[in-house]
mmCIF file of C-alpha atoms and ligand atoms in Angstrom:
data_model
loop_
_atom_site.group_PDB
_atom_site.id
_atom_site.type_symbol
_atom_site.label_atom_id
_atom_site.label_comp_id
_atom_site.label_asym_id
_atom_site.label_seq_id
_atom_site.Cartn_x
_atom_site.Cartn_y
_atom_site.Cartn_z
ATOM 1 C CA UNK A 711 -6.361 16.572 -22.114
ATOM 2 C CA UNK A 712 -6.726 16.913 -18.551
ATOM 3 C CA UNK A 713 -9.136 20.116 -17.574
ATOM 4 C CA UNK A 714 -9.339 20.627 -13.492
ATOM 5 C CA UNK A 715 -12.756 21.172 -12.338
ATOM 6 C CA UNK A 716 -14.202 22.317 -9.090
ATOM 7 C CA UNK A 717 -17.193 20.509 -9.028
ATOM 8 C CA UNK A 718 -18.445 21.712 -5.212
ATOM 9 C CA UNK A 719 -21.970 21.945 -5.630
ATOM 10 C CA UNK A 720 -22.730 21.321 -9.399
ATOM 11 C CA UNK A 721 -25.613 19.583 -10.239
ATOM 12 C CA UNK A 722 -23.746 16.646 -12.504
ATOM 13 C CA UNK A 723 -25.937 13.843 -14.554
ATOM 14 C CA UNK A 724 -24.173 10.088 -14.514
ATOM 15 C CA UNK A 725 -25.740 7.946 -17.061
ATOM 16 C CA UNK A 726 -25.384 4.824 -17.542
ATOM 17 C CA UNK A 727 -25.926 1.038 -15.748
ATOM 18 C CA UNK A 728 -26.316 1.111 -12.569
ATOM 19 C CA UNK A 729 -23.150 -1.127 -12.167
ATOM 20 C CA UNK A 730 -21.085 0.185 -15.126
ATOM 21 C CA UNK A 731 -21.494 4.475 -13.579
ATOM 22 C CA UNK A 732 -21.318 2.944 -9.629
ATOM 23 C CA UNK A 733 -18.048 4.283 -9.133
ATOM 24 C CA UNK A 734 -18.224 7.470 -11.197
ATOM 25 C CA UNK A 735 -21.651 7.885 -9.351
ATOM 26 C CA UNK A 736 -19.159 7.965 -6.371
ATOM 27 C CA UNK A 737 -16.064 10.131 -7.338
ATOM 28 C CA UNK A 738 -18.770 13.052 -8.315
ATOM 29 C CA UNK A 739 -20.283 12.276 -5.164
ATOM 30 C CA UNK A 740 -16.907 12.682 -3.091
ATOM 31 C CA UNK A 741 -15.634 15.228 -4.952
ATOM 32 C CA UNK A 742 -18.435 17.488 -3.838
ATOM 33 C CA UNK A 743 -21.397 17.733 -6.781
ATOM 34 C CA UNK A 744 -24.844 16.844 -6.599
ATOM 35 C CA UNK A 745 -25.506 13.561 -7.964
ATOM 36 C CA UNK A 746 -28.210 13.415 -10.844
ATOM 37 C CA UNK A 747 -28.529 9.918 -12.069
ATOM 38 C CA UNK A 748 -29.639 7.631 -15.262
ATOM 39 C CA UNK A 749 -29.965 4.400 -15.242
ATOM 40 C CA UNK A 750 -31.500 3.924 -18.807
ATOM 41 C CA UNK A 751 -31.221 5.609 -21.965
ATOM 42 C CA UNK A 752 -35.513 4.967 -22.921
ATOM 43 C CA UNK A 753 -35.990 7.759 -19.723
ATOM 44 C CA UNK A 754 -34.144 10.576 -21.010
ATOM 45 C CA UNK A 755 -35.670 13.158 -21.162
ATOM 46 C CA UNK A 756 -33.907 17.001 -22.431
ATOM 47 C CA UNK A 757 -35.512 18.224 -19.616
ATOM 48 C CA UNK A 758 -32.992 16.436 -17.628
ATOM 49 C CA UNK A 759 -30.421 18.713 -18.392
ATOM 50 C CA UNK A 760 -31.820 22.016 -16.823
ATOM 51 C CA UNK A 761 -29.343 22.971 -14.650
ATOM 52 C CA UNK A 762 -26.563 20.552 -15.012
ATOM 53 C CA UNK A 763 -23.259 21.530 -15.068
ATOM 54 C CA UNK A 764 -21.583 18.692 -16.483
ATOM 55 C CA UNK A 765 -23.496 15.441 -17.707
ATOM 56 C CA UNK A 766 -20.722 11.576 -17.779
ATOM 57 C CA UNK A 767 -21.593 9.793 -19.624
ATOM 58 C CA UNK A 768 -20.857 5.851 -19.006
ATOM 59 C CA UNK A 769 -20.705 3.562 -21.242
ATOM 60 C CA UNK A 770 -22.328 0.334 -20.402
ATOM 61 C CA UNK A 771 -22.609 -0.679 -24.322
ATOM 62 C CA UNK A 772 -26.149 0.409 -24.917
ATOM 63 C CA UNK A 773 -26.793 2.389 -28.310
ATOM 64 C CA UNK A 774 -29.630 3.609 -26.972
ATOM 65 C CA UNK A 775 -27.137 6.353 -25.201
ATOM 66 C CA UNK A 776 -26.264 8.032 -28.942
ATOM 67 C CA UNK A 777 -29.671 10.494 -27.814
ATOM 68 C CA UNK A 778 -27.330 12.383 -24.795
ATOM 69 C CA UNK A 779 -24.187 13.741 -27.274
ATOM 70 C CA UNK A 780 -27.133 15.483 -29.327
ATOM 71 C CA UNK A 781 -29.009 16.361 -26.702
ATOM 72 C CA UNK A 782 -26.199 18.227 -24.668
ATOM 73 C CA UNK A 783 -24.662 19.834 -27.572
ATOM 74 C CA UNK A 784 -28.502 21.755 -27.828
ATOM 75 C CA UNK A 785 -27.877 22.207 -24.460
ATOM 76 C CA UNK A 786 -24.641 23.240 -23.940
ATOM 77 C CA UNK A 787 -24.166 20.463 -21.090
ATOM 78 C CA UNK A 788 -20.506 18.980 -20.909
ATOM 79 C CA UNK A 789 -20.234 15.834 -21.660
ATOM 80 C CA UNK A 790 -17.695 13.397 -20.584
ATOM 81 C CA UNK A 791 -17.193 10.120 -21.291
ATOM 82 C CA UNK A 792 -16.290 7.659 -18.785
ATOM 83 C CA UNK A 793 -15.080 3.568 -18.835
ATOM 84 C CA UNK A 794 -17.782 1.132 -17.596
ATOM 85 C CA UNK A 795 -16.639 0.243 -13.769
ATOM 86 C CA UNK A 796 -14.841 -3.047 -13.776
ATOM 87 C CA UNK A 797 -17.172 -6.043 -12.758
ATOM 88 C CA UNK A 798 -17.472 -6.704 -9.212
ATOM 89 C CA UNK A 799 -17.755 -9.603 -6.944
ATOM 90 C CA UNK A 800 -13.522 -10.136 -6.750
ATOM 91 C CA UNK A 801 -10.985 -9.052 -3.840
ATOM 92 C CA UNK A 802 -7.621 -8.305 -4.799
ATOM 93 C CA UNK A 803 -4.612 -8.584 -2.373
ATOM 94 C CA UNK A 804 -2.235 -5.005 -3.242
ATOM 95 C CA UNK A 805 1.334 -4.404 -1.813
ATOM 96 C CA UNK A 806 0.997 -1.239 -1.349
ATOM 97 C CA UNK A 807 5.075 -0.885 0.104
ATOM 98 C CA UNK A 808 6.749 0.012 2.559
ATOM 99 C CA UNK A 809 4.966 4.202 3.224
ATOM 100 C CA UNK A 810 5.293 5.757 0.120
ATOM 101 C CA UNK A 811 3.104 5.644 -2.632
ATOM 102 C CA UNK A 812 5.888 6.413 -5.145
ATOM 103 C CA UNK A 813 6.851 2.563 -4.154
ATOM 104 C CA UNK A 814 3.187 1.675 -5.136
ATOM 105 C CA UNK A 815 3.453 -0.297 -8.461
ATOM 106 C CA UNK A 816 1.580 0.762 -11.565
ATOM 107 C CA UNK A 817 -0.692 -2.408 -10.958
ATOM 108 C CA UNK A 818 -1.513 -1.259 -7.475
ATOM 109 C CA UNK A 819 -2.398 1.567 -8.268
ATOM 110 C CA UNK A 820 -5.011 0.258 -11.605
ATOM 111 C CA UNK A 821 -6.597 -1.979 -8.848
ATOM 112 C CA UNK A 822 -6.843 1.238 -6.201
ATOM 113 C CA UNK A 823 -8.333 2.842 -9.373
ATOM 114 C CA UNK A 824 -10.986 0.648 -9.958
ATOM 115 C CA UNK A 825 -11.461 -0.071 -6.487
ATOM 116 C CA UNK A 826 -14.807 0.458 -4.529
ATOM 117 C CA UNK A 827 -13.655 0.149 -1.520
ATOM 118 C CA UNK A 828 -10.490 -0.372 -0.107
ATOM 119 C CA UNK A 829 -9.888 -1.958 3.216
ATOM 120 C CA UNK A 830 -5.848 -0.545 4.369
ATOM 121 C CA UNK A 831 -3.960 -1.194 6.746
ATOM 122 C CA UNK A 832 -1.454 1.875 8.543
ATOM 123 C CA UNK A 833 1.882 0.875 7.051
ATOM 124 C CA UNK A 834 0.354 0.745 3.283
ATOM 125 C CA UNK A 835 0.811 3.923 2.026
ATOM 126 C CA UNK A 836 -2.654 5.320 2.959
ATOM 127 C CA UNK A 837 -2.469 9.475 3.100
ATOM 128 C CA UNK A 838 -4.326 10.113 -0.657
ATOM 129 C CA UNK A 839 -5.917 7.408 -1.061
ATOM 130 C CA UNK A 840 -9.329 9.709 -1.757
ATOM 131 C CA UNK A 841 -6.852 10.394 -4.753
ATOM 132 C CA UNK A 842 -5.308 7.291 -5.715
ATOM 133 C CA UNK A 843 -9.385 5.490 -5.616
ATOM 134 C CA UNK A 844 -11.121 8.091 -5.907
ATOM 135 C CA UNK A 845 -15.178 6.085 -6.503
ATOM 136 C CA UNK A 846 -14.377 3.923 -3.624
ATOM 137 C CA UNK A 847 -15.382 3.622 0.121
ATOM 138 C CA UNK A 848 -12.163 3.734 2.164
ATOM 139 C CA UNK A 849 -11.928 1.531 5.612
ATOM 140 C CA UNK A 850 -9.659 1.635 8.432
ATOM 141 C CA UNK A 851 -8.789 -1.404 9.232
ATOM 142 C CA UNK A 852 -5.852 -0.549 10.934
ATOM 143 C CA UNK A 853 -3.371 -2.495 12.679
ATOM 144 C CA UNK A 854 -0.504 -1.494 15.176
ATOM 145 C CA UNK A 855 1.532 -3.830 17.261
ATOM 146 C CA UNK A 856 -0.964 -5.302 20.048
ATOM 147 C CA UNK A 857 -3.655 -2.617 18.632
ATOM 148 C CA UNK A 858 -5.907 -4.058 15.954
ATOM 149 C CA UNK A 859 -8.839 -2.770 15.864
ATOM 150 C CA UNK A 860 -10.667 -4.414 13.537
ATOM 151 C CA UNK A 861 -9.911 -8.479 14.393
ATOM 152 C CA UNK A 862 -8.493 -11.245 11.507
ATOM 153 C CA UNK A 863 -11.138 -12.927 10.899
ATOM 154 C CA UNK A 864 -13.405 -9.179 10.915
ATOM 155 C CA UNK A 865 -11.273 -8.172 8.125
ATOM 156 C CA UNK A 866 -11.683 -11.665 5.871
ATOM 157 C CA UNK A 867 -15.915 -12.029 6.660
ATOM 158 C CA UNK A 868 -15.391 -7.865 5.649
ATOM 159 C CA UNK A 869 -14.009 -7.869 2.347
ATOM 160 C CA UNK A 870 -15.982 -10.994 1.551
ATOM 161 C CA UNK A 871 -19.387 -9.633 2.662
ATOM 162 C CA UNK A 872 -18.680 -6.458 0.601
ATOM 163 C CA UNK A 873 -17.289 -8.840 -2.588
ATOM 164 C CA UNK A 874 -20.318 -10.772 -2.988
ATOM 165 C CA UNK A 875 -23.052 -7.529 -2.761
ATOM 166 C CA UNK A 876 -20.569 -6.834 -6.296
ATOM 167 C CA UNK A 877 -17.984 -4.649 -5.148
ATOM 168 C CA UNK A 878 -14.057 -4.479 -6.310
ATOM 169 C CA UNK A 879 -13.011 -4.593 -3.517
ATOM 170 C CA UNK A 880 -8.718 -3.542 -2.811
ATOM 171 C CA UNK A 881 -7.149 -5.124 0.410
ATOM 172 C CA UNK A 882 -3.926 -2.634 0.251
ATOM 173 C CA UNK A 883 -1.043 -3.595 3.287
ATOM 174 C CA UNK A 884 1.866 -2.355 4.072
ATOM 175 C CA UNK A 885 5.264 -3.842 2.081
ATOM 176 C CA UNK A 886 3.857 -7.595 -0.123
ATOM 177 C CA UNK A 887 0.775 -9.155 1.314
ATOM 178 C CA UNK A 888 2.826 -11.819 0.723
ATOM 179 C CA UNK A 889 5.029 -11.350 3.442
ATOM 180 C CA UNK A 890 4.211 -11.317 6.847
ATOM 181 C CA UNK A 891 1.059 -9.578 6.328
ATOM 182 C CA UNK A 892 -1.603 -12.682 6.976
ATOM 183 C CA UNK A 893 -1.649 -12.271 2.985
ATOM 184 C CA UNK A 894 -2.312 -16.093 2.440
ATOM 185 C CA UNK A 895 -4.716 -16.343 5.193
ATOM 186 C CA UNK A 896 -6.696 -13.190 2.917
ATOM 187 C CA UNK A 897 -6.794 -15.119 0.041
ATOM 188 C CA UNK A 898 -7.886 -18.362 1.728
ATOM 189 C CA UNK A 899 -10.518 -17.315 3.058
ATOM 190 C CA UNK A 900 -11.543 -15.341 -0.550
ATOM 191 C CA UNK A 901 -10.688 -18.795 -2.358
ATOM 192 C CA UNK A 902 -12.979 -20.940 0.855
ATOM 193 C CA UNK A 903 -15.895 -18.345 0.119
ATOM 194 C CA UNK A 904 -15.712 -18.730 -4.203
ATOM 195 C CA UNK A 905 -14.604 -15.648 -4.688
ATOM 196 C CA UNK A 906 -11.990 -14.969 -7.097
ATOM 197 C CA UNK A 907 -8.461 -12.945 -5.604
ATOM 198 C CA UNK A 908 -5.664 -11.514 -7.402
ATOM 199 C CA UNK A 909 -2.774 -10.325 -5.788
ATOM 200 C CA UNK A 910 -0.646 -7.390 -6.892
ATOM 201 C CA UNK A 911 2.826 -7.513 -5.181
ATOM 202 C CA UNK A 912 4.540 -5.059 -3.283
ATOM 203 C CA UNK A 913 8.237 -3.617 -2.602
ATOM 204 C CA UNK A 914 8.712 -5.403 0.647
ATOM 205 C CA UNK A 915 10.104 -3.637 3.109
ATOM 206 C CA UNK A 916 12.247 -6.345 4.595
ATOM 207 C CA UNK A 917 14.504 -4.842 1.845
ATOM 208 C CA UNK A 918 13.005 -1.719 1.140
ATOM 209 C CA UNK A 919 13.963 0.047 4.489
ATOM 210 C CA UNK A 920 17.516 -1.188 4.755
ATOM 211 C CA UNK A 921 18.056 0.102 1.267
ATOM 212 C CA UNK A 922 16.674 3.735 1.898
ATOM 213 C CA UNK A 923 19.563 3.762 5.016
ATOM 214 C CA UNK A 924 22.350 2.658 2.643
ATOM 215 C CA UNK A 925 22.392 -1.278 3.198
ATOM 216 C CA UNK A 926 22.262 -3.618 0.546
ATOM 217 C CA UNK A 927 20.885 -6.932 2.188
ATOM 218 C CA UNK A 928 23.730 -8.496 -0.024
ATOM 219 C CA UNK A 929 26.828 -6.874 -1.503
ATOM 220 C CA UNK A 930 29.215 -9.283 -3.446
ATOM 221 C CA UNK A 931 32.455 -10.584 -0.750
ATOM 222 C CA UNK A 932 30.827 -9.605 1.649
ATOM 223 C CA UNK A 933 27.548 -11.044 2.027
ATOM 224 C CA UNK A 934 25.511 -13.925 -0.615
ATOM 225 C CA UNK A 935 22.292 -15.010 1.441
ATOM 226 C CA UNK A 936 19.930 -13.003 3.185
ATOM 227 C CA UNK A 937 17.280 -14.416 5.702
ATOM 228 C CA UNK A 938 13.908 -12.337 6.268
ATOM 229 C CA UNK A 939 12.954 -13.885 10.378
ATOM 230 C CA UNK A 940 9.451 -12.181 12.398
ATOM 231 C CA UNK A 941 9.654 -10.899 15.807
ATOM 232 C CA UNK A 942 6.519 -11.083 17.137
ATOM 233 C CA UNK A 943 7.580 -13.921 18.932
ATOM 234 C CA UNK A 944 10.858 -14.442 20.041
ATOM 235 C CA UNK A 945 12.234 -16.969 18.306
ATOM 236 C CA UNK A 946 13.566 -20.315 20.584
ATOM 237 C CA UNK A 947 17.108 -21.214 20.786
ATOM 238 C CA UNK A 948 17.351 -23.620 17.510
ATOM 239 C CA UNK A 949 16.433 -20.834 15.786
ATOM 240 C CA UNK A 950 19.164 -18.336 16.891
ATOM 241 C CA UNK A 951 21.350 -21.205 16.140
ATOM 242 C CA UNK A 952 20.625 -22.559 13.064
ATOM 243 C CA UNK A 953 19.970 -17.929 12.268
ATOM 244 C CA UNK A 954 24.457 -17.845 13.699
ATOM 245 C CA UNK A 955 24.911 -20.760 11.481
ATOM 246 C CA UNK A 956 24.146 -19.465 7.975
ATOM 247 C CA UNK A 957 26.672 -16.865 7.566
ATOM 248 C CA UNK A 958 24.504 -14.532 5.762
ATOM 249 C CA UNK A 959 22.489 -11.061 6.454
ATOM 250 C CA UNK A 960 19.448 -11.209 9.488
ATOM 251 C CA UNK A 961 16.740 -8.746 8.258
ATOM 252 C CA UNK A 962 13.616 -8.993 11.068
ATOM 253 C CA UNK A 963 10.659 -7.412 10.808
ATOM 254 C CA UNK A 964 8.719 -6.650 14.078
ATOM 255 C CA UNK A 965 12.180 -7.092 16.023
ATOM 256 C CA UNK A 966 11.807 -4.591 18.296
ATOM 257 C CA UNK A 967 9.952 -5.773 21.141
ATOM 258 C CA UNK A 968 12.001 -8.637 21.039
ATOM 259 C CA UNK A 969 15.771 -7.433 20.036
ATOM 260 C CA UNK A 970 16.916 -8.265 24.253
ATOM 261 C CA UNK A 971 16.328 -12.121 24.097
ATOM 262 C CA UNK A 972 16.935 -11.830 19.891
ATOM 263 C CA UNK A 973 20.529 -10.615 20.517
ATOM 264 C CA UNK A 974 21.585 -12.309 23.871
ATOM 265 C CA UNK A 975 20.365 -15.281 22.065
ATOM 266 C CA UNK A 976 22.500 -15.380 18.526
ATOM 267 C CA UNK A 977 25.792 -14.580 21.317
ATOM 268 C CA UNK A 978 24.873 -17.603 23.030
ATOM 269 C CA UNK A 979 24.715 -19.934 19.521
ATOM 270 C CA UNK A 980 28.163 -17.819 18.805
ATOM 271 C CA UNK A 981 27.643 -14.895 16.694
ATOM 272 C CA UNK A 982 30.887 -12.516 17.183
ATOM 273 C CA UNK A 983 30.148 -9.677 19.695
ATOM 274 C CA UNK A 984 31.111 -7.287 16.772
ATOM 275 C CA UNK A 985 28.580 -7.999 14.776
ATOM 276 C CA UNK A 986 26.582 -4.995 13.172
ATOM 277 C CA UNK A 987 23.253 -4.077 13.889
ATOM 278 C CA UNK A 988 21.524 -1.403 12.833
ATOM 279 C CA UNK A 989 17.892 -0.286 13.479
ATOM 280 C CA UNK A 990 15.935 1.462 10.526
ATOM 281 C CA UNK A 991 12.742 2.989 12.047
ATOM 282 C CA UNK A 992 10.009 4.267 10.084
ATOM 283 C CA UNK A 993 11.456 3.872 6.656
ATOM 284 C CA UNK A 994 10.702 6.595 3.815
ATOM 285 C CA UNK A 995 8.720 8.654 6.085
ATOM 286 C CA UNK A 996 10.392 12.245 7.095
ATOM 287 C CA UNK A 997 11.160 10.789 10.764
ATOM 288 C CA UNK A 998 13.603 8.287 9.052
ATOM 289 C CA UNK A 999 16.706 6.749 11.816
ATOM 290 C CA UNK A 1000 19.296 4.473 11.649
ATOM 291 C CA UNK A 1001 20.606 3.650 15.310
ATOM 292 C CA UNK A 1002 23.853 1.267 14.081
ATOM 293 C CA UNK A 1003 26.205 -0.541 17.349
ATOM 294 C CA UNK A 1004 27.514 -4.080 17.303
ATOM 295 C CA UNK A 1005 25.660 -6.837 18.797
ATOM 296 C CA UNK A 1006 27.000 -6.597 22.327
ATOM 297 C CA UNK A 1007 25.707 -3.478 22.169
ATOM 298 C CA UNK A 1008 22.488 -2.595 20.340
ATOM 299 C CA UNK A 1009 20.791 -3.825 22.459
ATOM 300 C CA UNK A 1010 21.640 -0.778 24.982
ATOM 301 C CA UNK A 1011 21.522 2.080 22.198
ATOM 302 C CA UNK A 1012 18.016 0.946 21.010
ATOM 303 C CA UNK A 1013 17.130 1.894 24.376
ATOM 304 C CA UNK A 1014 18.970 4.973 24.437
ATOM 305 C CA UNK A 1015 17.561 6.045 20.990
ATOM 306 C CA UNK A 1016 14.328 5.385 22.434
ATOM 307 C CA UNK A 1017 13.824 2.827 18.856
ATOM 308 C CA UNK A 1018 10.154 2.211 18.384
ATOM 309 C CA UNK A 1019 8.076 0.074 15.876
ATOM 310 C CA UNK A 1020 7.368 0.118 12.611
ATOM 311 C CA UNK A 1021 11.212 -0.328 12.325
ATOM 312 C CA UNK A 1022 13.647 -3.297 10.186
ATOM 313 C CA UNK A 1023 16.329 -4.877 12.010
ATOM 314 C CA UNK A 1024 19.388 -5.438 9.907
ATOM 315 C CA UNK A 1025 22.094 -8.104 11.473
ATOM 316 C CA UNK A 1026 25.543 -8.533 9.627
ATOM 317 C CA UNK A 1027 28.226 -7.483 7.973
ATOM 318 C CA UNK A 1028 26.465 -5.315 5.141
ATOM 319 C CA UNK A 1029 26.114 -2.479 7.525
ATOM 320 C CA UNK A 1030 29.421 -1.857 7.284
ATOM 321 C CA UNK A 1031 28.467 -1.082 3.819
ATOM 322 C CA UNK A 1032 25.498 2.057 4.862
ATOM 323 C CA UNK A 1033 28.484 4.516 4.881
ATOM 324 C CA UNK A 1034 30.311 4.138 1.753
ATOM 325 C CA UNK A 1035 26.753 3.603 -0.345
ATOM 326 C CA UNK A 1036 24.942 6.074 1.402
ATOM 327 C CA UNK A 1037 28.369 8.157 0.507
ATOM 328 C CA UNK A 1038 27.823 7.480 -3.109
ATOM 329 C CA UNK A 1039 24.179 8.241 -2.964
ATOM 330 C CA UNK A 1040 25.482 11.664 -2.050
ATOM 331 C CA UNK A 1041 28.112 11.436 -4.277
ATOM 332 C CA UNK A 1042 25.026 11.132 -7.200
ATOM 333 C CA UNK A 1043 22.918 13.273 -6.363
ATOM 334 C CA UNK A 1044 25.794 16.232 -5.283
ATOM 335 C CA UNK A 1045 26.756 15.148 -9.411
ATOM 336 C CA UNK A 1046 23.589 15.112 -10.696
ATOM 337 C CA UNK A 1047 22.468 18.807 -8.563
ATOM 338 C CA UNK A 1048 25.603 20.196 -11.021
ATOM 339 C CA UNK A 1049 24.989 18.934 -14.293
ATOM 340 C CA UNK A 1050 20.983 20.505 -13.960
ATOM 341 C CA UNK A 1051 22.994 23.761 -12.503
ATOM 342 C CA UNK A 1052 24.356 23.497 -15.985
HETATM 343 N N1 LIG B 1160 4.164 -7.548 4.589
HETATM 344 C C1 LIG B 1160 4.989 -6.094 5.570
HETATM 345 C C2 LIG B 1160 5.498 -6.202 6.390
HETATM 346 C C3 LIG B 1160 4.425 -6.739 7.607
HETATM 347 S S1 LIG B 1160 5.342 -6.772 9.374
HETATM 348 C C4 LIG B 1160 6.305 -5.655 4.169
HETATM 349 O O1 LIG B 1160 6.353 -7.027 3.432
HETATM 350 O O2 LIG B 1160 7.139 -4.840 4.098
HETATM 351 C C5 LIG B 1160 5.243 -5.642 9.909
HETATM 352 C C6 LIG B 1160 6.671 -4.730 9.808
HETATM 353 O O3 LIG B 1160 7.095 -4.177 7.868
HETATM 354 C C7 LIG B 1160 6.928 -3.985 10.798
HETATM 355 O O4 LIG B 1160 6.799 -3.814 12.121
HETATM 356 C C8 LIG B 1160 8.762 -3.239 10.829
HETATM 357 O O5 LIG B 1160 9.065 -4.639 11.027
HETATM 358 C C9 LIG B 1160 8.217 -3.922 9.466
HETATM 359 N N2 LIG B 1160 7.972 -1.961 8.709
HETATM 360 C C10 LIG B 1160 7.436 -2.295 7.404
HETATM 361 N N3 LIG B 1160 6.869 -1.161 7.243
HETATM 362 C C11 LIG B 1160 7.827 -0.030 7.162
HETATM 363 C C12 LIG B 1160 8.881 1.193 7.344
HETATM 364 N N4 LIG B 1160 8.459 2.237 6.228
HETATM 365 N N5 LIG B 1160 10.308 1.466 8.026
HETATM 366 C C13 LIG B 1160 10.262 0.284 9.138
HETATM 367 N N6 LIG B 1160 9.155 -0.747 8.976
HETATM 368 C C14 LIG B 1160 8.790 -0.806 9.056
#
């Protein structure tokens, strides 16, 4: 059974060893309760329950806590049992998907629930972190293009220090941690520091953002390969040639700023001027927008529409599927609506 209670201003007694109870303590504090702690059953006296609205018994394995339920019953204090916090001292790199909470994996949700501290990026779903990671301190290390409030070396240092202090550290990143997210560097520096590190893969924007615009990155008889490229730096002419020569879908992340160089480079490398190109901005947000043109017109179209980061660029024949996939999606939605109405 799930109960929701307003604990603002209420006294809550949290029992259990400091390590086991650390997350429960933070959770009740963040719910506005006045938290009292008792780390050993030897220190228990029934007087500790005076004025207490709720006792939270964290299971730290000590049999001595058997006195607590008896005393709670006698004092008519509500008792809830809590699992001990998982042992700390580790880092979990979590892929948060392209920005909507609904695309967090079950494993990501579990890691957040178990976190003592969450270092999060702006492209990760971070609006409801206080609910998703109720026992955690939340630290915004958000990166925006050209604006990194906390530098990469500092982020890595903070994660390591926090894990060394015994915390369960979650590093929540946009999309998948190993796709242009510097997740590899973070994992390596944790490993170098002797900190156990786990990676939780996420839904990458490279596939999911085109999908949100109705564009499949592969499509039978249209494209049987897709290449994901970073547009952070302009590509070399050799790279343009390789890309144009592949003949499949090209997906570019961080590519709004270098779109003019990319379009010109692919044209020079022989790609057709009428190759369809889409710019999908702010996937999965209320302001998601798709701008479609062809290789010769996309720079003007994107400038006229004032396309901004974050956006995923898709270059290839699959862009033409957007219309039919969207139409099909709309048809299905309509069908579902009709079925519900029946
Ligand atoms: N690791 C991430 C990518 C990080 S690079 C992943 O797997 O998705 C950051 C780039 O991802 C942005 O510049 C943009 O190109 C893309 N991106 C991430 N989220 C996005 C979103 N919701 N809408 C559009 N582009 C997005």
